[in-house]
């Protein structure tokens, strides 16, 4: 998929949200889109998914099947999760019954399949959003903040799901404002800032620095390091020696 000199704005007189984006996502490639809040990450993903159209330029070489998982799954619909997913499978020309059961088991929401979407928690609705994007193997999977709103058990599944799409030759575009990029080793990084999007140079090598802080200071330290652009690999308890 290619962004070819893509410009986008939300209204004819509005300022440009994105300007002159020129980037390519190869088959089998994953790119993580990072940038400050409101910089245009979701906008870029929606242009990739074809949900928004560029004001100028073009998005080309899109695969036939695109799975798009929005940041917030629109759950205000009068269907159960199962009925909604069956409709989504039918749109893709599939029966879907077995796949829906399999995904529901994998993401631990078998008990919610027959619950109306409007009654689901945000996390469960996000799972339905994730499954609808995977019912037909996507050539491009677009995940908007996939770690947000999901429970810890399901968050752990995201890298495996990404790896499965990539292994089939699909590409994946993921936005990330929490700095969770370390969960996707090998992913390219795209940075959105001041309306421009640039692919980061791949770092030649890295060093791992161990650091100890008082337990009470850990959340603040993690958040400050992340906002300074550092990757947090692990946070573990250290039992004091007697
Ligand atoms: N539907 C819309 N109409 C008008 N402006 C919008 C719309 N959606 C987003 N914007 C504006 O476009 C800019 C980019 O928004 P976008 O949601 O793409 O940013 P983001 O980087 O994904 O933000 P966040 O990290 O907070 O999710 C913001 O200034 C936002 O207010």
mmCIF file of C-alpha atoms in Angstrom, residues 104-197:
data_model
loop_
_atom_site.group_PDB
_atom_site.id
_atom_site.type_symbol
_atom_site.label_atom_id
_atom_site.label_comp_id
_atom_site.label_asym_id
_atom_site.label_seq_id
_atom_site.Cartn_x
_atom_site.Cartn_y
_atom_site.Cartn_z
ATOM 1 C CA UNK A 104 -14.613 -15.938 20.787
ATOM 2 C CA UNK A 105 -12.791 -18.768 22.600
ATOM 3 C CA UNK A 106 -9.374 -17.317 21.804
ATOM 4 C CA UNK A 107 -10.304 -13.829 23.027
ATOM 5 C CA UNK A 108 -12.391 -15.111 25.966
ATOM 6 C CA UNK A 109 -15.786 -13.733 25.087
ATOM 7 C CA UNK A 110 -17.790 -16.923 24.378
ATOM 8 C CA UNK A 111 -20.172 -15.918 27.187
ATOM 9 C CA UNK A 112 -20.929 -12.577 25.530
ATOM 10 C CA UNK A 113 -21.667 -13.794 21.993
ATOM 11 C CA UNK A 114 -25.420 -13.595 22.529
ATOM 12 C CA UNK A 115 -25.367 -10.284 24.370
ATOM 13 C CA UNK A 116 -26.467 -7.125 22.565
ATOM 14 C CA UNK A 117 -23.568 -4.943 21.449
ATOM 15 C CA UNK A 118 -25.016 -1.960 23.321
ATOM 16 C CA UNK A 119 -24.779 -3.901 26.599
ATOM 17 C CA UNK A 120 -21.154 -4.962 26.197
ATOM 18 C CA UNK A 121 -18.343 -3.346 28.168
ATOM 19 C CA UNK A 122 -15.908 -1.226 26.130
ATOM 20 C CA UNK A 123 -13.302 -4.011 26.262
ATOM 21 C CA UNK A 124 -15.730 -6.696 25.043
ATOM 22 C CA UNK A 125 -16.973 -4.424 22.259
ATOM 23 C CA UNK A 126 -13.338 -3.864 21.221
ATOM 24 C CA UNK A 127 -12.916 -7.646 20.946
ATOM 25 C CA UNK A 128 -15.917 -7.792 18.579
ATOM 26 C CA UNK A 129 -14.255 -4.981 16.607
ATOM 27 C CA UNK A 130 -11.051 -6.988 16.403
ATOM 28 C CA UNK A 131 -12.793 -10.204 15.317
ATOM 29 C CA UNK A 132 -14.864 -8.509 12.573
ATOM 30 C CA UNK A 133 -11.582 -7.363 11.016
ATOM 31 C CA UNK A 134 -10.164 -10.893 11.025
ATOM 32 C CA UNK A 135 -13.114 -12.970 9.750
ATOM 33 C CA UNK A 136 -11.569 -12.911 6.276
ATOM 34 C CA UNK A 137 -7.749 -12.984 6.363
ATOM 35 C CA UNK A 138 -6.823 -9.330 5.749
ATOM 36 C CA UNK A 139 -4.206 -8.288 3.198
ATOM 37 C CA UNK A 140 -3.969 -5.105 5.279
ATOM 38 C CA UNK A 141 -4.894 -4.981 8.959
ATOM 39 C CA UNK A 142 -5.323 -1.482 10.404
ATOM 40 C CA UNK A 143 -5.372 -1.365 14.202
ATOM 41 C CA UNK A 144 -6.115 1.947 15.921
ATOM 42 C CA UNK A 145 -4.667 1.864 19.461
ATOM 43 C CA UNK A 146 -5.222 -1.904 19.855
ATOM 44 C CA UNK A 147 -3.808 -1.994 23.380
ATOM 45 C CA UNK A 148 -6.271 0.518 24.708
ATOM 46 C CA UNK A 149 -9.521 -0.727 26.213
ATOM 47 C CA UNK A 150 -8.595 -4.414 25.914
ATOM 48 C CA UNK A 151 -7.996 -6.534 29.017
ATOM 49 C CA UNK A 152 -4.446 -7.688 29.736
ATOM 50 C CA UNK A 153 -5.129 -11.248 28.519
ATOM 51 C CA UNK A 154 -6.339 -10.011 25.125
ATOM 52 C CA UNK A 155 -3.580 -7.383 24.840
ATOM 53 C CA UNK A 156 -1.092 -10.239 24.966
ATOM 54 C CA UNK A 157 -2.807 -11.741 21.886
ATOM 55 C CA UNK A 158 -2.241 -8.674 19.689
ATOM 56 C CA UNK A 159 1.393 -9.443 18.724
ATOM 57 C CA UNK A 160 0.446 -13.038 17.834
ATOM 58 C CA UNK A 161 -2.458 -11.850 15.684
ATOM 59 C CA UNK A 162 -0.177 -9.339 13.926
ATOM 60 C CA UNK A 163 2.425 -12.086 13.352
ATOM 61 C CA UNK A 164 -0.239 -14.371 11.828
ATOM 62 C CA UNK A 165 -1.372 -11.682 9.356
ATOM 63 C CA UNK A 166 2.251 -10.937 8.409
ATOM 64 C CA UNK A 167 3.070 -14.646 8.026
ATOM 65 C CA UNK A 168 0.334 -14.853 5.355
ATOM 66 C CA UNK A 169 1.961 -11.952 3.494
ATOM 67 C CA UNK A 170 -0.403 -9.293 4.817
ATOM 68 C CA UNK A 171 0.756 -5.933 6.127
ATOM 69 C CA UNK A 172 -0.247 -4.268 9.378
ATOM 70 C CA UNK A 173 -0.527 -0.601 10.355
ATOM 71 C CA UNK A 174 -0.853 0.030 14.098
ATOM 72 C CA UNK A 175 -1.201 3.322 15.956
ATOM 73 C CA UNK A 176 0.343 3.563 19.355
ATOM 74 C CA UNK A 177 0.414 6.480 21.766
ATOM 75 C CA UNK A 178 1.244 4.345 24.800
ATOM 76 C CA UNK A 179 4.712 3.416 23.546
ATOM 77 C CA UNK A 180 3.844 -0.281 23.284
ATOM 78 C CA UNK A 181 5.900 -0.635 20.084
ATOM 79 C CA UNK A 182 8.342 -2.954 21.897
ATOM 80 C CA UNK A 183 5.611 -5.595 21.734
ATOM 81 C CA UNK A 184 6.072 -5.736 17.952
ATOM 82 C CA UNK A 185 9.765 -6.421 17.368
ATOM 83 C CA UNK A 186 10.779 -5.879 13.754
ATOM 84 C CA UNK A 187 8.056 -3.303 13.074
ATOM 85 C CA UNK A 188 8.919 -0.126 11.160
ATOM 86 C CA UNK A 189 8.104 3.141 12.884
ATOM 87 C CA UNK A 190 6.293 6.061 11.382
ATOM 88 C CA UNK A 191 6.210 9.363 13.253
ATOM 89 C CA UNK A 192 3.432 11.910 12.804
ATOM 90 C CA UNK A 193 4.310 15.467 13.803
ATOM 91 C CA UNK A 194 3.112 18.889 12.629
ATOM 92 C CA UNK A 195 1.103 17.340 9.800
ATOM 93 C CA UNK A 196 4.031 15.382 8.373
ATOM 94 C CA UNK A 197 4.676 11.655 8.572
#
